[in-house]
Amino acid sequence: MHAVSCFAVVACRNPVSKRWLAVQETPKHDCLWWLPAGRVEQGETFFAAALRETREEAGIDVELKGILRVEHSPMGVHGDRMRVIFYAEPMDASSPLKSTPDSESLGAVWTTVDELARWDAANMLRSTELLNWASYVEGGGAVAPLSVLGAESSGPPLAKAFTGPKECRLFYRPTKPQHRYTPIPTTHVEERTDVYISHSAEVGIKFRCEDRLEIKVRLAADGDGWEGWAKHRCSDADVVGALERLQVPPLPPTSTKVVVHKRRVVMNVGNLYAIEETDIVVSAPGDMGGELWKSICVEGDRAVAESVATDLLAALLDENVVVCGYPAFVADAAARWHEAAPRHAPEATPQGSAHHTATVDAVGGAAAAPMNASTLPLGAGSK
């Protein structure tokens, strides 16, 4: 059998300090400096291997931002080698780096291109790869999207052109929970609970009807709150496989489940646009309480609906409004929980499991009193 050895390599830059991540190799490699890298294990993707190797060798979690190169080297009777070199940034720019030696590495540091050049002159580098890639990126070199690497037969990446209706969604912690800012009748209230898996502002993952998976991918963002989304519904609950098939970034290492209970009303204005107002309780699985939020969304042709969204924002001047989509809202909630309860942070969702339930002992922000569907205020008051 013709063997192919696969390796993931990570060039990681801190966006705050503008320094590059270097790891010190073990005595097996003469204690020289290099970048996080290692073999892709059986059944593992290049993406997962890159995240794992960086965590093992540098002690931090990173977000893969793009691909610098895909390499294939025929080696004759010894089999072939294939490497994917990723560009990444730390999930938390202030996270401490590994300082305790083990079998993976002796430790890690943030360094500069100039310092790497001095190390190279002093024969302190295992190779010049980190120096070369750091110089390339800082010189404006192109970074390919992660979507260039996909599973076999996964098809082309999602089209970037977006011509469908856009939405502008607002979230706020209500100072007056009974007050409503829209004229939507409350004669028909839809109530449901969605379980999200935190990912990023660009990708939303949620379970509907238990095992039915829905993934939203942001295809358009105007920079002032209007976004366009493509929805993909999967017949199974294979989160990792679905993300790979859609050729979007994998689950981040800190991904966790977030429960969002909703009571919402919707009003369609002809075929022009729709307005939605929703009362929300967001919590960790198993929590009896949670954070009380409200959301208002205007969806449709922006040329027609923009004035409606502008009027709503003006009416909400007394509220602390966040303009973003559900994926960013969920990712922010998960991040707050990690910051508020570092000793009891949610257990990360395993890369190979969609059904793992995380637990959180503390919820960031001013937590609302324990409540259930009957205590949500939607429909109890009007403007």
CSV table of C-alpha atoms in Angstrom, one decimal, residues 11-378:
chain,number,residue,atom,x,y,z
A,11,ALA,CA,1.9,30.0,11.7
A,12,CYS,CA,0.2,32.0,14.5
A,13,ARG,CA,0.3,35.8,14.9
A,14,ASN,CA,-1.0,37.7,18.0
A,15,PRO,CA,-3.2,40.5,16.6
A,16,VAL,CA,-2.5,42.7,19.6
A,17,SER,CA,1.2,42.5,20.0
A,18,LYS,CA,1.9,41.6,16.3
A,19,ARG,CA,4.3,38.9,17.5
A,20,TRP,CA,4.6,35.4,16.2
A,21,LEU,CA,4.2,32.1,18.1
A,22,ALA,CA,7.4,30.0,18.4
A,23,VAL,CA,7.7,26.8,20.3
A,24,GLN,CA,10.9,25.3,21.6
A,25,GLU,CA,11.4,21.7,20.4
A,26,THR,CA,12.4,18.8,22.7
A,27,PRO,CA,16.0,17.5,22.9
A,28,LYS,CA,15.0,15.1,20.1
A,29,HIS,CA,15.2,18.2,17.8
A,30,ASP,CA,18.2,19.8,19.7
A,31,CYS,CA,15.9,22.2,21.6
A,32,LEU,CA,15.6,24.4,18.6
A,33,TRP,CA,12.8,26.9,17.9
A,34,TRP,CA,10.1,26.2,15.4
A,35,LEU,CA,6.3,26.6,14.9
A,36,PRO,CA,3.5,24.3,16.2
A,37,ALA,CA,3.3,21.3,13.9
A,38,GLY,CA,2.6,17.6,14.0
A,39,ARG,CA,1.3,14.5,12.3
A,40,VAL,CA,-2.4,14.2,11.5
A,41,GLU,CA,-3.7,11.2,13.4
A,42,GLN,CA,-5.9,8.5,11.9
A,43,GLY,CA,-9.5,9.8,11.5
A,44,GLU,CA,-8.5,13.4,12.2
A,45,THR,CA,-8.8,16.3,9.9
A,46,PHE,CA,-6.0,18.8,9.1
A,47,PHE,CA,-8.1,21.4,10.9
A,48,ALA,CA,-8.4,19.4,14.1
A,49,ALA,CA,-4.8,18.4,14.0
A,50,ALA,CA,-3.7,22.0,13.7
A,51,LEU,CA,-5.8,23.1,16.7
A,52,ARG,CA,-4.6,20.1,18.8
A,53,GLU,CA,-0.9,20.5,18.0
A,54,THR,CA,-0.9,24.2,18.9
A,55,ARG,CA,-2.7,23.4,22.2
A,56,GLU,CA,-0.2,20.7,23.0
A,57,GLU,CA,3.0,22.5,22.0
A,58,ALA,CA,2.1,26.1,22.9
A,59,GLY,CA,-0.6,25.7,25.6
A,60,ILE,CA,-3.2,28.0,23.9
A,61,ASP,CA,-6.3,27.7,21.7
A,62,VAL,CA,-6.2,29.4,18.4
A,63,GLU,CA,-8.6,30.2,15.6
A,64,LEU,CA,-7.6,29.1,12.1
A,65,LYS,CA,-7.9,32.1,9.8
A,66,GLY,CA,-6.7,30.7,6.5
A,67,ILE,CA,-4.3,28.6,4.6
A,68,LEU,CA,-0.8,29.6,3.5
A,69,ARG,CA,0.1,26.6,1.5
A,70,VAL,CA,-0.8,23.0,0.7
A,71,GLU,CA,2.3,20.9,0.0
A,72,HIS,CA,2.7,17.4,-1.4
A,73,SER,CA,6.1,15.7,-1.7
A,74,PRO,CA,6.5,12.4,-3.4
A,75,MET,CA,9.0,10.3,-1.5
A,76,GLY,CA,9.3,7.2,-3.6
A,77,VAL,CA,9.3,3.9,-1.8
A,78,HIS,CA,9.2,5.7,1.5
A,79,GLY,CA,5.7,7.0,0.8
A,80,ASP,CA,4.5,10.6,0.2
A,81,ARG,CA,4.3,13.6,2.6
A,82,MET,CA,1.5,16.1,2.6
A,83,ARG,CA,1.5,19.2,4.7
A,84,VAL,CA,-1.1,22.0,5.2
A,85,ILE,CA,0.3,25.3,6.6
A,86,PHE,CA,-2.3,27.3,8.4
A,87,TYR,CA,-2.4,31.0,9.4
A,88,ALA,CA,-4.0,31.4,12.8
A,89,GLU,CA,-4.6,33.9,15.7
A,90,PRO,CA,-5.0,33.1,19.4
A,91,MET,CA,-8.6,32.9,20.7
A,92,ASP,CA,-7.5,35.1,23.6
A,93,ALA,CA,-4.5,37.4,22.9
A,94,SER,CA,-3.6,37.6,26.6
A,95,SER,CA,-3.6,33.8,27.3
A,96,PRO,CA,-0.4,32.7,29.0
A,97,LEU,CA,1.8,30.4,26.9
A,98,LYS,CA,3.1,27.0,27.9
A,99,SER,CA,6.0,27.2,30.3
A,100,THR,CA,6.3,23.7,31.7
A,101,PRO,CA,8.3,21.3,29.5
A,102,ASP,CA,6.8,18.0,28.5
A,103,SER,CA,7.2,15.4,25.7
A,104,GLU,CA,5.5,17.8,23.2
A,105,SER,CA,7.7,20.9,23.7
A,106,LEU,CA,9.9,22.8,26.2
A,107,GLY,CA,7.7,25.9,26.0
A,108,ALA,CA,6.5,28.7,23.8
A,109,VAL,CA,7.1,32.4,23.4
A,110,TRP,CA,5.8,35.3,21.3
A,111,THR,CA,8.6,36.8,19.1
A,112,THR,CA,9.2,39.2,16.2
A,113,VAL,CA,10.5,38.8,12.7
A,114,ASP,CA,13.7,40.7,13.7
A,115,GLU,CA,14.3,38.3,16.6
A,116,LEU,CA,13.7,35.3,14.4
A,117,ALA,CA,16.3,36.6,12.0
A,118,ARG,CA,18.8,36.8,14.9
A,119,TRP,CA,17.9,33.3,16.1
A,120,ASP,CA,18.5,32.1,12.5
A,121,ALA,CA,21.9,33.7,12.4
A,122,ALA,CA,22.7,32.0,15.8
A,123,ASN,CA,21.5,28.6,14.5
A,124,MET,CA,18.7,28.5,17.0
A,125,LEU,CA,15.9,27.7,14.5
A,126,ARG,CA,15.0,24.1,13.5
A,127,SER,CA,14.3,25.7,10.0
A,128,THR,CA,13.6,29.1,8.6
A,129,GLU,CA,9.9,28.3,8.0
A,130,LEU,CA,8.5,30.5,10.7
A,131,LEU,CA,10.8,33.4,9.7
A,132,ASN,CA,9.8,32.9,6.1
A,133,TRP,CA,6.0,32.8,6.7
A,134,ALA,CA,6.1,35.6,9.2
A,135,SER,CA,8.0,37.8,6.7
A,136,TYR,CA,5.6,36.8,4.0
A,137,VAL,CA,2.4,37.7,5.9
A,138,GLU,CA,3.8,40.9,7.3
A,139,GLY,CA,4.8,41.8,3.7
A,140,GLY,CA,1.1,41.5,2.6
A,141,GLY,CA,1.3,38.0,1.3
A,142,ALA,CA,-2.0,36.4,0.3
A,143,VAL,CA,-3.8,34.0,2.8
A,144,ALA,CA,-6.2,31.6,1.1
A,145,PRO,CA,-9.6,30.9,2.7
A,146,LEU,CA,-10.1,27.8,4.8
A,147,SER,CA,-12.6,26.6,2.2
A,148,VAL,CA,-9.9,25.6,-0.3
A,149,LEU,CA,-9.4,22.5,1.9
A,150,GLY,CA,-12.4,20.2,2.1
A,151,ALA,CA,-13.5,16.7,2.3
A,152,GLU,CA,-13.6,14.6,-0.8
A,153,SER,CA,-16.8,15.2,-2.9
A,154,SER,CA,-17.8,18.0,-0.6
A,155,GLY,CA,-18.4,20.2,-3.6
A,156,PRO,CA,-17.5,23.9,-4.2
A,157,PRO,CA,-17.5,26.4,-1.3
A,158,LEU,CA,-20.6,28.4,-0.6
A,159,ALA,CA,-21.2,31.1,-3.2
A,160,LYS,CA,-20.3,34.5,-2.0
A,161,ALA,CA,-22.9,36.4,-4.0
A,162,PHE,CA,-26.0,37.1,-2.0
A,163,THR,CA,-29.2,38.4,-3.5
A,164,GLY,CA,-31.8,37.3,-0.9
A,165,PRO,CA,-33.5,39.4,1.8
A,166,LYS,CA,-31.3,40.8,4.5
A,167,GLU,CA,-32.0,41.2,8.2
A,168,CYS,CA,-31.1,43.7,10.9
A,169,ARG,CA,-31.4,42.2,14.3
A,170,LEU,CA,-31.2,44.0,17.7
A,171,PHE,CA,-30.7,42.5,21.1
A,172,TYR,CA,-31.0,44.3,24.4
A,173,ARG,CA,-31.4,43.6,28.2
A,174,PRO,CA,-34.8,45.3,28.8
A,175,THR,CA,-34.9,48.0,31.5
A,176,LYS,CA,-38.7,47.7,31.2
A,177,PRO,CA,-39.5,44.0,30.6
A,178,GLN,CA,-43.2,44.5,30.0
A,179,HIS,CA,-42.6,47.3,27.4
A,180,ARG,CA,-42.9,46.6,23.7
A,181,TYR,CA,-41.5,48.7,20.9
A,182,THR,CA,-43.3,47.2,17.9
A,183,PRO,CA,-47.0,47.2,17.0
A,184,ILE,CA,-47.1,43.5,16.4
A,185,PRO,CA,-50.3,41.8,17.7
A,186,THR,CA,-49.7,39.2,20.3
A,187,THR,CA,-52.7,37.0,19.4
A,188,HIS,CA,-50.4,34.3,18.0
A,189,VAL,CA,-47.2,33.7,20.1
A,190,GLU,CA,-44.7,31.1,18.9
A,191,GLU,CA,-42.8,29.4,21.7
A,192,ARG,CA,-39.8,27.1,21.4
A,193,THR,CA,-36.4,26.3,22.8
A,194,ASP,CA,-33.4,26.1,20.5
A,195,VAL,CA,-30.0,24.6,21.6
A,196,TYR,CA,-27.1,26.4,20.0
A,197,ILE,CA,-23.5,25.4,19.8
A,198,SER,CA,-21.3,28.5,19.9
A,199,HIS,CA,-19.1,29.0,16.9
A,200,SER,CA,-18.5,32.6,15.6
A,201,ALA,CA,-20.2,35.7,14.3
A,202,GLU,CA,-20.2,34.1,10.8
A,203,VAL,CA,-21.5,30.6,11.5
A,204,GLY,CA,-24.5,29.7,13.6
A,205,ILE,CA,-25.3,26.1,14.7
A,206,LYS,CA,-28.5,25.0,16.4
A,207,PHE,CA,-30.6,21.9,17.0
A,208,ARG,CA,-34.3,22.0,16.2
A,209,CYS,CA,-36.7,19.2,17.0
A,210,GLU,CA,-33.9,17.4,19.0
A,211,ASP,CA,-31.7,15.8,16.3
A,212,ARG,CA,-32.4,18.1,13.3
A,213,LEU,CA,-29.4,20.3,12.8
A,214,GLU,CA,-29.5,23.8,11.2
A,215,ILE,CA,-26.4,25.7,10.2
A,216,LYS,CA,-26.5,29.3,9.2
A,217,VAL,CA,-23.6,30.8,7.3
A,218,ARG,CA,-23.3,34.6,6.8
A,219,LEU,CA,-22.7,35.5,3.2
A,220,ALA,CA,-23.2,39.2,3.4
A,221,ALA,CA,-22.6,41.9,6.0
A,222,ASP,CA,-22.9,45.6,5.2
A,223,GLY,CA,-21.0,46.7,8.3
A,224,ASP,CA,-23.9,48.6,9.8
A,225,GLY,CA,-26.1,45.7,11.0
A,226,TRP,CA,-27.6,44.3,7.8
A,227,GLU,CA,-26.7,40.7,7.2
A,228,GLY,CA,-27.5,38.0,4.7
A,229,TRP,CA,-27.6,34.4,5.7
A,230,ALA,CA,-27.8,31.0,4.0
A,231,LYS,CA,-29.5,28.2,6.0
A,232,HIS,CA,-28.6,24.6,5.7
A,233,ARG,CA,-30.7,21.9,7.4
A,234,CYS,CA,-29.1,18.5,7.9
A,235,SER,CA,-30.9,15.2,8.5
A,236,ASP,CA,-28.4,14.1,11.1
A,237,ALA,CA,-26.7,15.7,14.1
A,238,ASP,CA,-23.1,15.3,12.8
A,239,VAL,CA,-21.9,18.9,13.5
A,240,VAL,CA,-18.3,18.2,12.6
A,241,GLY,CA,-19.1,16.5,9.3
A,242,ALA,CA,-21.7,19.2,8.4
A,243,LEU,CA,-19.2,22.0,8.9
A,244,GLU,CA,-16.7,20.2,6.8
A,245,ARG,CA,-19.1,19.5,4.0
A,246,LEU,CA,-20.1,23.2,4.0
A,247,GLN,CA,-16.3,24.1,4.0
A,248,VAL,CA,-16.5,26.5,6.9
A,249,PRO,CA,-14.2,26.7,9.9
A,250,PRO,CA,-14.4,23.8,12.4
A,251,LEU,CA,-15.7,24.2,15.9
A,252,PRO,CA,-13.4,26.3,18.0
A,253,PRO,CA,-11.9,24.6,21.1
A,254,THR,CA,-14.0,26.6,23.5
A,255,SER,CA,-17.3,25.8,21.8
A,256,THR,CA,-20.1,25.1,24.2
A,257,LYS,CA,-23.9,24.6,24.2
A,258,VAL,CA,-26.2,27.6,24.8
A,259,VAL,CA,-29.9,27.1,25.5
A,260,VAL,CA,-32.2,29.9,24.1
A,261,HIS,CA,-35.9,29.8,25.1
A,262,LYS,CA,-38.0,32.1,22.8
A,263,ARG,CA,-41.5,33.5,22.7
A,264,ARG,CA,-41.9,35.5,19.6
A,265,VAL,CA,-44.5,37.3,17.4
A,266,VAL,CA,-44.1,38.1,13.7
A,267,MET,CA,-45.8,40.5,11.5
A,268,ASN,CA,-45.5,40.5,7.7
A,269,VAL,CA,-46.0,43.8,5.9
A,270,GLY,CA,-47.2,42.6,2.5
A,271,ASN,CA,-44.3,41.1,0.5
A,272,LEU,CA,-42.0,43.9,1.5
A,273,TYR,CA,-40.6,43.0,4.9
A,274,ALA,CA,-41.3,41.3,8.2
A,275,ILE,CA,-40.9,42.4,11.8
A,276,GLU,CA,-40.2,40.0,14.6
A,277,GLU,CA,-40.2,40.7,18.4
A,278,THR,CA,-38.9,38.0,20.7
A,279,ASP,CA,-38.5,37.5,24.5
A,280,ILE,CA,-35.5,35.4,25.2
A,281,VAL,CA,-34.1,33.5,28.2
A,282,VAL,CA,-30.5,32.4,27.5
A,283,SER,CA,-28.9,29.9,29.8
A,284,ALA,CA,-26.6,26.9,30.0
A,285,PRO,CA,-28.1,23.4,29.8
A,286,GLY,CA,-29.6,22.4,33.1
A,287,ASP,CA,-29.7,25.9,34.5
A,288,MET,CA,-33.0,26.9,36.2
A,289,GLY,CA,-32.4,30.6,35.7
A,290,GLY,CA,-30.8,32.6,32.9
A,291,GLU,CA,-30.4,36.0,31.3
A,292,LEU,CA,-33.5,37.8,30.1
A,293,TRP,CA,-33.1,39.5,26.7
A,294,LYS,CA,-35.3,40.9,24.0
A,295,SER,CA,-34.7,40.8,20.3
A,296,ILE,CA,-36.3,42.8,17.4
A,297,CYS,CA,-35.5,41.9,13.8
A,298,VAL,CA,-36.5,43.5,10.5
A,299,GLU,CA,-36.0,41.3,7.5
A,300,GLY,CA,-36.6,42.1,3.8
A,301,ASP,CA,-35.5,44.4,1.0
A,302,ARG,CA,-33.2,46.9,2.8
A,303,ALA,CA,-34.2,49.7,0.5
A,304,VAL,CA,-37.8,49.3,1.8
A,305,ALA,CA,-37.1,48.1,5.4
A,306,GLU,CA,-34.2,50.3,6.5
A,307,SER,CA,-36.4,53.2,7.6
A,308,VAL,CA,-38.3,50.8,9.9
A,309,ALA,CA,-35.1,49.6,11.5
A,310,THR,CA,-33.9,53.2,11.9
A,311,ASP,CA,-37.1,54.1,13.7
A,312,LEU,CA,-36.8,51.2,16.0
A,313,LEU,CA,-33.2,52.1,16.9
A,314,ALA,CA,-34.3,55.6,17.7
A,315,ALA,CA,-37.1,54.3,19.9
A,316,LEU,CA,-34.6,52.1,21.8
A,317,LEU,CA,-32.3,54.9,22.8
A,318,ASP,CA,-32.9,54.2,26.5
A,319,GLU,CA,-31.8,50.6,26.0
A,320,ASN,CA,-28.3,49.2,25.7
A,321,VAL,CA,-28.7,47.8,22.2
A,322,VAL,CA,-26.4,45.3,20.5
A,323,VAL,CA,-26.8,44.9,16.7
A,324,CYS,CA,-25.8,41.5,15.5
A,325,GLY,CA,-27.1,38.1,14.4
A,326,TYR,CA,-28.0,35.1,16.6
A,327,PRO,CA,-24.6,33.4,15.9
A,328,ALA,CA,-22.7,36.4,17.3
A,329,PHE,CA,-25.1,36.8,20.2
A,330,VAL,CA,-24.6,33.1,21.2
A,331,ALA,CA,-20.8,33.3,20.8
A,332,ASP,CA,-20.8,36.4,23.0
A,333,ALA,CA,-22.9,34.7,25.7
A,334,ALA,CA,-20.5,31.7,25.8
A,335,ALA,CA,-17.5,34.0,26.0
A,336,ARG,CA,-19.1,36.0,28.9
A,337,TRP,CA,-19.6,32.7,30.8
A,338,HIS,CA,-16.0,31.7,30.4
A,339,GLU,CA,-14.8,35.2,31.6
A,340,ALA,CA,-17.2,35.3,34.5
A,341,ALA,CA,-16.5,31.8,35.8
A,342,PRO,CA,-13.0,30.8,34.9
A,343,ARG,CA,-12.9,28.1,37.5
A,344,HIS,CA,-16.2,26.6,36.4
A,345,ALA,CA,-16.1,27.3,32.7
A,346,PRO,CA,-18.3,25.3,30.3
A,347,GLU,CA,-16.7,22.1,29.2
A,348,ALA,CA,-15.8,22.4,25.6
A,349,THR,CA,-17.9,20.5,23.1
A,350,PRO,CA,-15.8,17.6,21.8
A,351,GLN,CA,-14.8,17.9,18.2
A,352,GLY,CA,-16.4,14.6,17.4
A,353,SER,CA,-19.6,14.8,19.3
A,354,ALA,CA,-22.7,16.9,18.8
A,355,HIS,CA,-24.6,15.7,21.8
A,356,HIS,CA,-22.2,16.6,24.6
A,357,THR,CA,-24.0,18.8,27.1
A,358,ALA,CA,-21.9,21.5,28.8
A,359,THR,CA,-22.6,22.9,32.2
A,360,VAL,CA,-22.0,26.3,33.6
A,361,ASP,CA,-22.0,27.3,37.3
A,362,ALA,CA,-22.2,31.0,36.8
A,363,VAL,CA,-23.8,33.2,34.2
A,364,GLY,CA,-22.2,36.5,33.3
A,365,GLY,CA,-24.0,39.8,33.7
A,366,ALA,CA,-27.0,40.5,35.9
A,367,ALA,CA,-28.8,37.2,35.9
A,368,ALA,CA,-32.6,37.2,35.8
A,369,ALA,CA,-34.6,35.4,38.4
A,370,PRO,CA,-35.5,31.8,37.6
A,371,MET,CA,-38.3,31.7,35.1
A,372,ASN,CA,-40.1,29.5,32.7
A,373,ALA,CA,-42.2,30.0,29.6
A,374,SER,CA,-45.2,31.3,31.6
A,375,THR,CA,-43.3,34.1,33.2
A,376,LEU,CA,-41.9,35.6,30.0
A,377,PRO,CA,-43.5,39.0,29.5
A,378,LEU,CA,-44.3,38.9,25.7
